[in-house]
Coordinates of C-alpha atoms and ligand atoms in Angstrom, one line a residue:
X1 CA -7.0 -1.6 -53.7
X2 CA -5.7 -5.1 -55.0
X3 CA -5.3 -7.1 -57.7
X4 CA -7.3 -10.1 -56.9
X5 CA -6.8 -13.0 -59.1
X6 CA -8.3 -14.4 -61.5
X7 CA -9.2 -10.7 -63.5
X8 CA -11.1 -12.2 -65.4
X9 CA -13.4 -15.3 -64.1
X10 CA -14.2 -17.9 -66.3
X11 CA -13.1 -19.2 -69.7
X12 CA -10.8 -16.1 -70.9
X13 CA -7.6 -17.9 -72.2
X14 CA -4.5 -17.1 -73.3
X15 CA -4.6 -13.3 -72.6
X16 CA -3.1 -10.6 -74.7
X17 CA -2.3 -6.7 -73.3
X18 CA -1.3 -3.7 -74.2
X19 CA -1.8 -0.5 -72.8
X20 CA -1.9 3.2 -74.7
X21 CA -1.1 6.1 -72.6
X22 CA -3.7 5.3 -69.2
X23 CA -5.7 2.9 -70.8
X24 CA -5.3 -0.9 -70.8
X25 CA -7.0 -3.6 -73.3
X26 CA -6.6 -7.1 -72.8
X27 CA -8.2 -9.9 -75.9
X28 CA -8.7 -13.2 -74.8
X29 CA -9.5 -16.5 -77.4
X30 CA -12.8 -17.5 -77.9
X31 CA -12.4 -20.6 -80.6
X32 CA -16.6 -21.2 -81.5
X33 CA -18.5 -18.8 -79.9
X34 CA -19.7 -16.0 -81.6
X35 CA -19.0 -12.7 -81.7
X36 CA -15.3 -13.7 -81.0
X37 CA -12.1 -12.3 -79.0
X38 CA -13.9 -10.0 -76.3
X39 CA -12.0 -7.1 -75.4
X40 CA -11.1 -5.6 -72.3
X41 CA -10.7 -2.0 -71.2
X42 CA -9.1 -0.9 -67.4
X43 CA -7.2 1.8 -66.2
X44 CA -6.3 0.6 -62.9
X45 CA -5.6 -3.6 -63.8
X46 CA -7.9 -4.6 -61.0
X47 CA -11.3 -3.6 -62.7
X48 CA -11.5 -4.9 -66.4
X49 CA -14.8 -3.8 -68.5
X50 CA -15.8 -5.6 -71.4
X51 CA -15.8 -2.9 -74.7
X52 CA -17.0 -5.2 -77.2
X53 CA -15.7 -8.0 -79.1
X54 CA -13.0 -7.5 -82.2
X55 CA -14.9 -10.4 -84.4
X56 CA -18.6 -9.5 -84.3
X57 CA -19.4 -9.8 -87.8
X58 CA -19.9 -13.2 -89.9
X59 CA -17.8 -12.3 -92.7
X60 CA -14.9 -12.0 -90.0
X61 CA -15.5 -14.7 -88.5
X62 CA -16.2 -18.4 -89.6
X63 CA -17.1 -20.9 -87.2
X64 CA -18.3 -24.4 -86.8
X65 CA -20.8 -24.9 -84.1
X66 CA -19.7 -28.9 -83.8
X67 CA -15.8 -27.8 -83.3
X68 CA -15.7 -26.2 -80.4
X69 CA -12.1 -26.2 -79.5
X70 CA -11.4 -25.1 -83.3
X71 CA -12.1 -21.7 -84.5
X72 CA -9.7 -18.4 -82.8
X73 CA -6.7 -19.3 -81.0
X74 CA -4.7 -17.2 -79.0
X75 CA -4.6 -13.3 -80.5
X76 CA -2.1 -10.5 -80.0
X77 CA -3.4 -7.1 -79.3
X78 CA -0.9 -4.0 -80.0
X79 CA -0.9 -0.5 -80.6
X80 CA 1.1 1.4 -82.9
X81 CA 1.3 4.7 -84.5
X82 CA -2.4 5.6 -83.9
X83 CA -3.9 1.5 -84.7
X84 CA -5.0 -1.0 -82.8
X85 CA -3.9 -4.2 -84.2
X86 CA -5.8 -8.0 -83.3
X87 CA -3.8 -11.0 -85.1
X88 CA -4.9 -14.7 -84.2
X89 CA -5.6 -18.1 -85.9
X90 CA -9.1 -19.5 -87.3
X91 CA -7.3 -22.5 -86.8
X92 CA -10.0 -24.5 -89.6
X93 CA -11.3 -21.2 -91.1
X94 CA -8.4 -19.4 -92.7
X95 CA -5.5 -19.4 -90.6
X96 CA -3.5 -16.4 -89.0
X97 CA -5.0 -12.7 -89.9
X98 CA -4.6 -9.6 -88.6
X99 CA -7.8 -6.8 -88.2
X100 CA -7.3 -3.3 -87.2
X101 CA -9.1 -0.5 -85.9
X102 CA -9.0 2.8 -84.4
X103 CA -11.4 2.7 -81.7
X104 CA -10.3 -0.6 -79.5
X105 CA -14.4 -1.2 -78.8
X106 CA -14.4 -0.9 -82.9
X107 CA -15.5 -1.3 -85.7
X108 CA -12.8 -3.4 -86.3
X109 CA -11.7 -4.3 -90.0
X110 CA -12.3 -7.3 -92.1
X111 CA -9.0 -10.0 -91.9
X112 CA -6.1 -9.5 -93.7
X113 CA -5.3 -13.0 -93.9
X114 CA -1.1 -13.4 -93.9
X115 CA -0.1 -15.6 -96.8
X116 CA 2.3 -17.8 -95.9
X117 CA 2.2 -17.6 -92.3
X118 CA 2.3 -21.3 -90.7
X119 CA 1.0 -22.4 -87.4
X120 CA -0.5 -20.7 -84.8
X121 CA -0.1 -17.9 -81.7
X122 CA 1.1 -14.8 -83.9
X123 CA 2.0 -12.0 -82.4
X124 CA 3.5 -8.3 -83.8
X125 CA 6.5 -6.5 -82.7
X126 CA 7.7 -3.4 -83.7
X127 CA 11.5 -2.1 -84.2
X128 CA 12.7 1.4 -83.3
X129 CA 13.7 1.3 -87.0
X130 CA 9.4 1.4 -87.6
X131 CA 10.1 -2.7 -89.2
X132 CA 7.6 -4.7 -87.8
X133 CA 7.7 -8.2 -87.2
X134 CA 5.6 -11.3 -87.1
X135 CA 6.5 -14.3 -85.0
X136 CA 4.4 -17.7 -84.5
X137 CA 5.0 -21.2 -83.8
X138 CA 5.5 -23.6 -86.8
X139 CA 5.5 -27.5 -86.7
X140 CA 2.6 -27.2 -83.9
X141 CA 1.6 -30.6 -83.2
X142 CA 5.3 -32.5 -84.6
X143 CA 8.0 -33.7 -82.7
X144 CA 9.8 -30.4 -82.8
X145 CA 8.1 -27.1 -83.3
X146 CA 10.0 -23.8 -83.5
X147 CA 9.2 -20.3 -82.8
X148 CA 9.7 -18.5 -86.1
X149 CA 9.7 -14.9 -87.4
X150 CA 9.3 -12.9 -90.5
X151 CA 9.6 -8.8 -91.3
X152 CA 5.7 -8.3 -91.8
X153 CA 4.7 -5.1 -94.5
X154 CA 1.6 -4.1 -92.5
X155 CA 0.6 -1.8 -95.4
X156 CA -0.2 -5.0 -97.5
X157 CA -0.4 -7.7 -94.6
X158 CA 2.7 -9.8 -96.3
X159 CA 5.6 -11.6 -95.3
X160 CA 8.8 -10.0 -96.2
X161 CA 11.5 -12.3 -97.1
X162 CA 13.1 -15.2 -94.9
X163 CA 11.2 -16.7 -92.5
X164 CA 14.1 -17.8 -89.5
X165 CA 13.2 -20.1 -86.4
X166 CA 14.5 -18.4 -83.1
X167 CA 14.5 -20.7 -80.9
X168 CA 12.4 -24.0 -79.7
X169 CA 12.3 -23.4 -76.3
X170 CA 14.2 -24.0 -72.9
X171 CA 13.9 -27.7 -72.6
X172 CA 15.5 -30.0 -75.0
X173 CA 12.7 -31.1 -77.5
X174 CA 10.4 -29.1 -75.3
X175 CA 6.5 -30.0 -75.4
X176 CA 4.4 -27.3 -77.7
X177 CA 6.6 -23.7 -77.3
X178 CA 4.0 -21.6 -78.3
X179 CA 2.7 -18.3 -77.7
X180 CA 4.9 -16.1 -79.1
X181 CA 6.0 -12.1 -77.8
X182 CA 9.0 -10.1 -78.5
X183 CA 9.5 -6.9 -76.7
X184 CA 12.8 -5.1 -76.4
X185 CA 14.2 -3.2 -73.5
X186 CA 17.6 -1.9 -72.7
X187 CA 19.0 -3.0 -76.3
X188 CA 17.9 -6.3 -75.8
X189 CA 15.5 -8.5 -77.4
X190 CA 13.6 -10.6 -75.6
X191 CA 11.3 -13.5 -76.9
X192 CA 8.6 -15.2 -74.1
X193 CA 7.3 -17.7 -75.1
X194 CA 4.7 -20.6 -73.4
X195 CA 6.0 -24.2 -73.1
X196 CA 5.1 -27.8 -71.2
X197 CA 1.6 -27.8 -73.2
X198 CA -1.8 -26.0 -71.7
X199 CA -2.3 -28.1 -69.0
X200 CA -0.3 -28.8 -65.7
X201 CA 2.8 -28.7 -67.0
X202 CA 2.7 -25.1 -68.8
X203 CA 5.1 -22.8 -68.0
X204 CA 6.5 -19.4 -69.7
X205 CA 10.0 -19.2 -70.5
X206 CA 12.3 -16.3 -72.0
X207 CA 15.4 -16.0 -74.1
X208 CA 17.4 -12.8 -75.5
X209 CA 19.0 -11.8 -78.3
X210 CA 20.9 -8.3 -79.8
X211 CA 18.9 -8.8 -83.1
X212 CA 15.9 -9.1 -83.5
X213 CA 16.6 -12.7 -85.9
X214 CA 18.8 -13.8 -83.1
X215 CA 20.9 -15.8 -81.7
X216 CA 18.8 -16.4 -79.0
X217 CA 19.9 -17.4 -75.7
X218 CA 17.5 -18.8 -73.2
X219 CA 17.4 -17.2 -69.7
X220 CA 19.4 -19.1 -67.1
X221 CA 16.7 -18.9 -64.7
X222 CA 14.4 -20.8 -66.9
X223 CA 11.2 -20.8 -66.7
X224 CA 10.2 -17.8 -65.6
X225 CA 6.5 -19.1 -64.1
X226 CA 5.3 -22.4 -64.0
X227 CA 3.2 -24.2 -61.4
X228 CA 4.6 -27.5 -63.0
X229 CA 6.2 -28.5 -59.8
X230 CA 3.8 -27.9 -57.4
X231 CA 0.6 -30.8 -56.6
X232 CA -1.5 -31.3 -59.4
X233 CA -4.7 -30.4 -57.4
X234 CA -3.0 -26.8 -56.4
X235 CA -5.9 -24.3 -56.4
X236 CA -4.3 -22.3 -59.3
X237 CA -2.8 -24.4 -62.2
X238 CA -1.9 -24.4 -65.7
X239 CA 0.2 -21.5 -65.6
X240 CA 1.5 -20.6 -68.5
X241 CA 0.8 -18.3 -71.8
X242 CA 1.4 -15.2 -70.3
X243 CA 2.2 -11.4 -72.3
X244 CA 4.0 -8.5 -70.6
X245 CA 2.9 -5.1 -70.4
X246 CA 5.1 -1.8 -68.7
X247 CA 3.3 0.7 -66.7
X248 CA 4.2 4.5 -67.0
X249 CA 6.2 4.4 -64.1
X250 CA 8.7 1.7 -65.4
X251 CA 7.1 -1.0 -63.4
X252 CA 6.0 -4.5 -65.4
X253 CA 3.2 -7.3 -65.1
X254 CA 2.8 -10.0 -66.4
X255 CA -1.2 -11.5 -67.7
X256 CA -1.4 -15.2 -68.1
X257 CA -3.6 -18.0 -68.3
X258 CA -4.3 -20.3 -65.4
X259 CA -7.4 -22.0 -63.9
X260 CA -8.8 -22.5 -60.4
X261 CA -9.0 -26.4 -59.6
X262 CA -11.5 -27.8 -57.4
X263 CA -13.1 -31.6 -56.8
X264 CA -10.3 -32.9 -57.8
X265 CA -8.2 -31.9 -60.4
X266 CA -11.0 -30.4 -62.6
X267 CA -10.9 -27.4 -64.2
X268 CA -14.6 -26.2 -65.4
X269 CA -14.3 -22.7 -65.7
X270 CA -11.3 -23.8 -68.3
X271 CA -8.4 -21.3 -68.5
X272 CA -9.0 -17.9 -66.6
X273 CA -7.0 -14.8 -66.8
X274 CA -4.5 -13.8 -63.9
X275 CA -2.4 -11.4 -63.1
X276 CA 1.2 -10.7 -61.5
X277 CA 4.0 -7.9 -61.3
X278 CA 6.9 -8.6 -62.3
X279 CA 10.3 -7.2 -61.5
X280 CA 13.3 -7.2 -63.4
X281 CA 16.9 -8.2 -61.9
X282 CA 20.0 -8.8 -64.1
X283 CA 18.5 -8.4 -67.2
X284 CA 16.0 -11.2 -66.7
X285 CA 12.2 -11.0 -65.9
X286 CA 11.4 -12.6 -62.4
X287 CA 7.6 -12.8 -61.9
X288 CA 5.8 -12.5 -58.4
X289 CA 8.9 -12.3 -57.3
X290 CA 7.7 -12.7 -53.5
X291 CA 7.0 -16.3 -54.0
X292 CA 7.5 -17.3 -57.3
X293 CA 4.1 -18.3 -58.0
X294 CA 0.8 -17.0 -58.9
X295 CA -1.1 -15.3 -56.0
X296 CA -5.1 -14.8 -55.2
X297 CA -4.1 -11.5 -54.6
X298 CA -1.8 -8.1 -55.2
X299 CA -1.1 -4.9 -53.9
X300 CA -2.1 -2.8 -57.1
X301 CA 0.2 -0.2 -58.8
X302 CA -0.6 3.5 -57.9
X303 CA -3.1 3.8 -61.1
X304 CA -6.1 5.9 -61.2
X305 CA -9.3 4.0 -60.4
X306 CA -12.3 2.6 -63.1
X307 CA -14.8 0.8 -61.2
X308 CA -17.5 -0.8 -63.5
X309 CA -21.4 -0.7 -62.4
X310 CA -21.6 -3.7 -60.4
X311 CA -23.7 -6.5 -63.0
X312 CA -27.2 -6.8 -62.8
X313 CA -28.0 -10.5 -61.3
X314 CA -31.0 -10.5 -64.0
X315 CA -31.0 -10.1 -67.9
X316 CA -34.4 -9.6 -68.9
X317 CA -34.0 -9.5 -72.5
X318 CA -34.8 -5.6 -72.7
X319 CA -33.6 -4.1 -75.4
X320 CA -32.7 -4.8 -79.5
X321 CA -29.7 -6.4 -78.6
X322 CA -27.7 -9.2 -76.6
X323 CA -25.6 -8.1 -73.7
X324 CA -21.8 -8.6 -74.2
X325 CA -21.9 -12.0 -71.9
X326 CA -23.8 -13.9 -74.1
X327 CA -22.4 -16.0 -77.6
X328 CA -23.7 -17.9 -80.2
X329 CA -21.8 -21.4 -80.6
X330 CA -20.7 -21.2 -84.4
X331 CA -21.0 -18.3 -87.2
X332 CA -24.7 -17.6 -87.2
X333 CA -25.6 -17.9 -90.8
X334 CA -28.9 -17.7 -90.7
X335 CA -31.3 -16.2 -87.7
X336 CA -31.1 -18.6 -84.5
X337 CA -33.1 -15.7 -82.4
X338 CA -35.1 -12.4 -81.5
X339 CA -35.5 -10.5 -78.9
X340 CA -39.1 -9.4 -78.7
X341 CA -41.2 -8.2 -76.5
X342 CA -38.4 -8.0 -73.9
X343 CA -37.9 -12.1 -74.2
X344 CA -35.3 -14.1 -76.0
X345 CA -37.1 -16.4 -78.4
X346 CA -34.9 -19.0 -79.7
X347 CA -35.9 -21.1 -82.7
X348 CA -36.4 -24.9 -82.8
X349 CA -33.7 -25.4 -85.5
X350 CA -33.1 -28.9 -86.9
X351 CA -29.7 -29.7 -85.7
X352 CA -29.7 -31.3 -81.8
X353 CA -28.2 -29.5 -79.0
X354 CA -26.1 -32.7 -78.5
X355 CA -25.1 -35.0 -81.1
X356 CA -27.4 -38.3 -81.3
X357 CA -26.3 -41.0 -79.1
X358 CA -23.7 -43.5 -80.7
X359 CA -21.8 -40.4 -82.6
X360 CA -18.2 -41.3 -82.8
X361 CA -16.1 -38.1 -82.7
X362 CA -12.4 -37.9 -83.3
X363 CA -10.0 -34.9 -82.7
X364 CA -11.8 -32.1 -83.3
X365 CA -15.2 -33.9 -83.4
X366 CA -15.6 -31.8 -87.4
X367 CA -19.1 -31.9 -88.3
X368 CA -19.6 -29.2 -91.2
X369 CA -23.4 -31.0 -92.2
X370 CA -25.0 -28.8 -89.1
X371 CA -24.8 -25.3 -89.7
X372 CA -26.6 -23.6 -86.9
X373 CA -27.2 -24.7 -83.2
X374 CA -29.9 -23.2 -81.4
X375 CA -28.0 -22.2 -78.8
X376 CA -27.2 -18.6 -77.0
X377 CA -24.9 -19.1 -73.6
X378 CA -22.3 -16.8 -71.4
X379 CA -19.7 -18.4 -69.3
X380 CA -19.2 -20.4 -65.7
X381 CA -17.7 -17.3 -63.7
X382 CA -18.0 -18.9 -59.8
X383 CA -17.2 -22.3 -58.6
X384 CA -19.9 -22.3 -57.0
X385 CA -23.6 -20.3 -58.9
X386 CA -27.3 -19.7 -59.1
X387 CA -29.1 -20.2 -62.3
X388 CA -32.6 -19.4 -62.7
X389 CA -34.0 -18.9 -66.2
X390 CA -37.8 -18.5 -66.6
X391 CA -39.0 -20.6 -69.7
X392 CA -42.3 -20.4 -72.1
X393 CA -42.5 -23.4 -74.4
X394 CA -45.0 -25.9 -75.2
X395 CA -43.1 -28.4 -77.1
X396 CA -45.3 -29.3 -80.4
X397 CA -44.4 -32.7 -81.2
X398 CA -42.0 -35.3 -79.9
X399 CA -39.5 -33.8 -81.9
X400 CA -38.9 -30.7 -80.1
X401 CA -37.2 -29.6 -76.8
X402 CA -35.8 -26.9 -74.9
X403 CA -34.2 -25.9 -71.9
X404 CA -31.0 -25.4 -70.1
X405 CA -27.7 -27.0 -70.2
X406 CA -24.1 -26.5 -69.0
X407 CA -22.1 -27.8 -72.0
X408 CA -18.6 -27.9 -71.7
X409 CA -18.1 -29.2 -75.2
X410 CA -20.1 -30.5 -77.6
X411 CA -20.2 -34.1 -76.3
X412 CA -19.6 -33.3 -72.4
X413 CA -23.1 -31.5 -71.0
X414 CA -25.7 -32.0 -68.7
X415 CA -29.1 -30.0 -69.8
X416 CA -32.5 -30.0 -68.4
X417 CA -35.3 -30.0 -71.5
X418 CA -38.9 -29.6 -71.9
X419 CA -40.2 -32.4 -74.2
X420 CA -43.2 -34.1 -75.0
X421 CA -43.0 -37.5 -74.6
X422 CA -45.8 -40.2 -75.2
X423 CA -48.5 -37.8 -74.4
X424 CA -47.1 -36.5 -72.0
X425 CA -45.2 -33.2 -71.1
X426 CA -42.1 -33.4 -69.2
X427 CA -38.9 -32.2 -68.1
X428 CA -36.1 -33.9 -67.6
X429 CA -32.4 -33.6 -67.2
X430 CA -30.4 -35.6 -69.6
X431 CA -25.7 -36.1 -69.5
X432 CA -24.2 -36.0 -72.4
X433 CA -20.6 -38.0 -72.4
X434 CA -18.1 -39.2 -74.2
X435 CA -15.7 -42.3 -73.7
X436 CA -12.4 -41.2 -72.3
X437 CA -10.2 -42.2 -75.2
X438 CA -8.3 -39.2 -73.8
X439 CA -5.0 -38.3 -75.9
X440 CA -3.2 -35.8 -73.4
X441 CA -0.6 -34.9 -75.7
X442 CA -3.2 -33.0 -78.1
X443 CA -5.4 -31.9 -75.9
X444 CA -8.1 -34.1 -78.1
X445 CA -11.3 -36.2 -77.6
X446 CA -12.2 -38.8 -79.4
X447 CA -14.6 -41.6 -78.6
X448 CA -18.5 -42.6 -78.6
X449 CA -21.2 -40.3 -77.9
X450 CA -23.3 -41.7 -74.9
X451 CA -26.5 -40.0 -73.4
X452 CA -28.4 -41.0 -70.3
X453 CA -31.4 -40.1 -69.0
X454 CA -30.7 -38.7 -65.2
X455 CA -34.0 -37.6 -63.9
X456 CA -37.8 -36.9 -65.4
X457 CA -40.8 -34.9 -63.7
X458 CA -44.0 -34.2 -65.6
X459 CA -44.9 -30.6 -66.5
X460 CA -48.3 -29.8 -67.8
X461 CA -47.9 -25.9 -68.1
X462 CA -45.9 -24.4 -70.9
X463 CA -44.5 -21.9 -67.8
X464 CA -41.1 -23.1 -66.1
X465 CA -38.7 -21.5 -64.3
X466 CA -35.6 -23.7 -64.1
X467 CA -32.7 -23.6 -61.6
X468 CA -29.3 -24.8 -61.3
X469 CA -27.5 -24.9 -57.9
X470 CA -24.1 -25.5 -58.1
X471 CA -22.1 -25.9 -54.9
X472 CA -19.0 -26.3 -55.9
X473 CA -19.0 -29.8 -58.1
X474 CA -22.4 -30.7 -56.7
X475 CA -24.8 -29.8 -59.4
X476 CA -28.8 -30.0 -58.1
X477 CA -31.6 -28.9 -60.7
X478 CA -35.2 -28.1 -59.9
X479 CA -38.1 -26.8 -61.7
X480 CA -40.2 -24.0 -60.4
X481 CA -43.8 -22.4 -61.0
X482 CA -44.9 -19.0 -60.4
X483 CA -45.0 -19.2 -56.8
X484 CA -41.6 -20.3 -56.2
X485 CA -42.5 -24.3 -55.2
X486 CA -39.1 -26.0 -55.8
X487 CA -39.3 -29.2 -57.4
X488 CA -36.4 -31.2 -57.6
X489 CA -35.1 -33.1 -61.3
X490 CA -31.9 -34.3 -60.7
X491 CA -29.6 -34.0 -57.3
X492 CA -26.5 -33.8 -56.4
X493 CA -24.6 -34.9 -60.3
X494 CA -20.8 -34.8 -59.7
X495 CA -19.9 -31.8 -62.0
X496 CA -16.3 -32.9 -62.4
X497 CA -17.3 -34.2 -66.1
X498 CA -17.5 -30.4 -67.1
X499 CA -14.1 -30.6 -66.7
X500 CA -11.5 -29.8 -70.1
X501 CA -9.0 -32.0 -68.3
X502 CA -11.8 -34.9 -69.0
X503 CA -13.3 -33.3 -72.0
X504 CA -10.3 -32.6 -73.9
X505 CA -9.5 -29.2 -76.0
X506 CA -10.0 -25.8 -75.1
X507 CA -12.9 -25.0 -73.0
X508 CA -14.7 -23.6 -70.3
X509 CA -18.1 -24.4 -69.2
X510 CA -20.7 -22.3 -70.9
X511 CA -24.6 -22.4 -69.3
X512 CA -26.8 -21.9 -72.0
X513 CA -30.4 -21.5 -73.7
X514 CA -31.2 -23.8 -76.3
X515 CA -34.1 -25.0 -78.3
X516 CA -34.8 -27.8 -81.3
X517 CA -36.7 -29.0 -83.3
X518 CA -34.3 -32.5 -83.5
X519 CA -34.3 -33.4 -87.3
X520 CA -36.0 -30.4 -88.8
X521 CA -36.4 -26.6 -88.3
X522 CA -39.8 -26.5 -86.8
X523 CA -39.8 -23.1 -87.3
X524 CA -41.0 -22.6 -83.4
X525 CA -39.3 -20.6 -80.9
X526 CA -39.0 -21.0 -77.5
X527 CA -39.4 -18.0 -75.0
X528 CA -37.4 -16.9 -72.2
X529 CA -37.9 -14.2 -70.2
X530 CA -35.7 -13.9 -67.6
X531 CA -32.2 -15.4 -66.7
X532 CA -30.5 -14.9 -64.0
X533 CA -26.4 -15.9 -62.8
X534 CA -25.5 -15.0 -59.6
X535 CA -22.2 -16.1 -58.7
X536 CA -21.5 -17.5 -55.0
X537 CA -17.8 -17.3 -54.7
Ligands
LIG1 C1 -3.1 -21.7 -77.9 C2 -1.8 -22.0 -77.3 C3 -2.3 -22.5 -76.0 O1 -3.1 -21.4 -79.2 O2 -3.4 -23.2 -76.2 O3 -2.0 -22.3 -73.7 C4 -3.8 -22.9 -77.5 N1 -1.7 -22.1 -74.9 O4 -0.9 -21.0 -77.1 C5 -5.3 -22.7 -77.5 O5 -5.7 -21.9 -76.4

């Protein structure tokens, strides 16, 4: 058996692990998309099964649909003393919070939000002496952020007394430290952090200490991973955000974020979870210690073997509710569908799938008039995919459309939609884009909104079954009738827009359902049957 990387395909960033006796979980962030942080169970770190999600209720979880790249950062999972503990950032919701359970695929609790806490990327650590501790980055987007810690009373969720920066990484005024672990081996502690921002430059460093406040001293050997220094368009990049976990035999390895490049340097699946052992040699951590860098592939550890039913190329919407690979994009406060009659029937609600043409969006494109997008989607997991999605909906006025779209964020998607138009019924596939006003540093978009019409067929029935071929970044899309007849709306669209490195923020390309009634709630639904993903990587 191996390791093969990434362990989990698609948009699963910054991952978090811990492991209790035999069992592994592993959290990932999930910013908009509702229900939020899946979780991960595997025995064997090859084979990783999806248990649930820790945020699957709305009063836990409080999203806006228009700010994608806003919503749950990076969360911590950790075990102690019987409890599973999540803490993360609802980064315009809130702030940092801790939930708990006992049962990893939950329920999980309501937040206990930390008063007091600044920043972002918490994270819990536990002494022998039973203290626990809470440390997080402060000053995130100044000149000079620090790692910081506090005692934490995780009887009451509050800070206890000083708050004291540790350390601000290994480089001199070093770009965004972030992401936060302590763990202690051997009397020492050690405090991993991320630095070099979440793009090409990431990297995970380390420093130690004797106490837990400090001083400490970064590891000569500095950083630990990175893929900083090797060619921008290197298959795996953005290395960086990693946690450690040990195995029951003594041996370590190390989860992190990174993400498969290809066209270019475009990254639409977003950040991925990998894998990588990791060896320790004069008190320092040295991961994949072969080579140095992250690997496709691993010999894996002597661990027994959990090998998930393969997944069904087709959902048909059987069933009372969603499988675990689809999300809403914001909190769903009121209904935005039903299954029925084994067919997902999403509602033509007022708000646009895509902002109106002309929108100017800044930073984190805040949009708190539109409550509900009409949206249900599940993640890019394969450069290169099949989508076929069979589709019942007569549109009833101009006003409405639905269809499918690959949205990377909410002002970078291409979607094909059933509209009436002049009389007439059509389909046709439509790119949303934004100006790239691009600000590297923050990761942020800002610009105008532009939409363009790419392709148009008419379609008289109210029966479509449309298809996305994506070979690599050549996107094709076709409509198809009952008997299979291809016919072609759009070929051959560069996909490399669906990139975050173009988009900006946090994001990987999601293909979704999606209906509207564009300016009011129509109160319609539109019915799909069938969906299929079948990956071709
Ligand atoms: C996350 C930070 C980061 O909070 O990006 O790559 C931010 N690391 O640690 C959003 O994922």
């Amino acid at each position: 058996m191996e390791l093969k990387n990434p362990i989990l395909a698609g948009f699963y960033p910054d991952p978090s692990i811990c492991r209790v006796g035999g069992d592994f979980y592993m959290v990932t962030s999930s910013f908009s998309f509702f229900p939020g942080v899946p979780i991960f169970h595997s025995t064997d770190l090859a084979h990783w099964e999806q248990i649930g999600h820790v945020l699957n209720r709305p009063a836990q979880l409080p999203l806006d649909p228009m700010s994608i790249s806003s919503g749950i950062f990076a969360p911590t999972i950790r075990h102690h003393n019987g409890t599973f503990y999540m803490i993360t950032t609802n980064i315009n919701h809130g702030g940092n919070f801790i939930v708990t359970a006992a049962d990893p695929a939950g329920p999980w609790s309501d937040p206990h939000w930390i008063s007091g806490a600044e920043g972002i990327d918490p994270s819990l650590f536990w002494d022998d002496d039973g203290k626990a501790y809470y440390t997080g980055t402060r000053g995130f987007g100044q000149t000079v952020p620090k790692i910081w810690c506090s005692e934490i009373d995780l009887e009451r969720f509050e800070l206890v007394g000083d708050k004291t920066d540790l350390w601000g990484g290994a480089l001199i005024d070093c770009h965004a430290p972030e992401a936060p672990h302590l763990y202690k081996k051997e009397g020492w502690y050690y405090l991993m952090i991320a630095e070099g921002g979440t793009e090409n430059n990431h990297a995970v460093t380390i420093a130690r200490s004797k106490t837990v406040l400090g001083n400490y001293e970064g590891c000569p050997g500095n950083p630990i991973l990175t893929h900083r220094h090797l060619d921008v368009n290197d298959p795996i990049s953005n290395v960086g955000h990693g946690d450690l976990v040990e195995l029951a035999d003594g041996s370590w390895y190390m989860v992190m974020l990174a993400s498969r490049i290809y066209g270019g340097y475009h990254k639409n699946m977003g950040r991925e979870t990998f894998i990588a052992p990791v060896v320790w040699q004069n008190g320092w951590p040295h991961v994949s210690p072969e080579t140095g860098k992250v690997e496709w592939s691993y010999p894996a550890p002597d661990l027994p073997e959990t090998v998930p039913a393969p997944k069904p190329v087709r959902d048909d919407f059987e069933g009372d509710a969603l499988g675990l690979d689809w999300n809403l994009l914001g909190t769903p406060v009121r209904s935005i569908y039903k299954l029925e009659g084994s067919r997902l029937k999403i509602r033509t609600v007022e708000a646009p799938i895509c902002p109106p043409a002309g929108t100017i969006f800044e930073r984190f494109s805040l949009d708190d008039r539109i409550d509900v997008l009409g949206f249900v989607g599940r993640r890019q997991q394969n450069m290169s995919y099949d989508v076929a999605v069979s589709l019942d909906f007569d549109p009833a006025d101009k006003a409405e459309s639905a269809g499918l779209i690959l949205l990377q964020n909410n002002f970078q998607s291409v979607r094909i939609e059933k509209i009436r138009h002049n009389g007439r019924k059509i389909l046709r596939a439509v790119q949303g884009y934004i100006d790239l006003e691009y600000t590297v540093e923050h990761n942020l978009g800002a610009g105008e909104y532009h939409q363009a019409v790419l392709g148009e067929i008419e379609w008289p029935s109210s029966q479509v079954i449309l298809k996305i071929k994506a070979r690599e970044q050549d996107l094709s899309f076709f409509a198809a009738d009952e008997s299979g007849q291809e016919t072609p709306i759009l070929e051959h669209l560069d996909g490399g827009f669906l990139g975050s490195e173009t988009a900006g923020g946090f994001i990987g390309t999601y293909i979704g359902l999606f209906a509207s009634g564009n300016g009011q709630d129509t109160g319609h639904f539109a019915e799909f049957d069938w969906f299929d993903y079948k990956g071709r990587d």
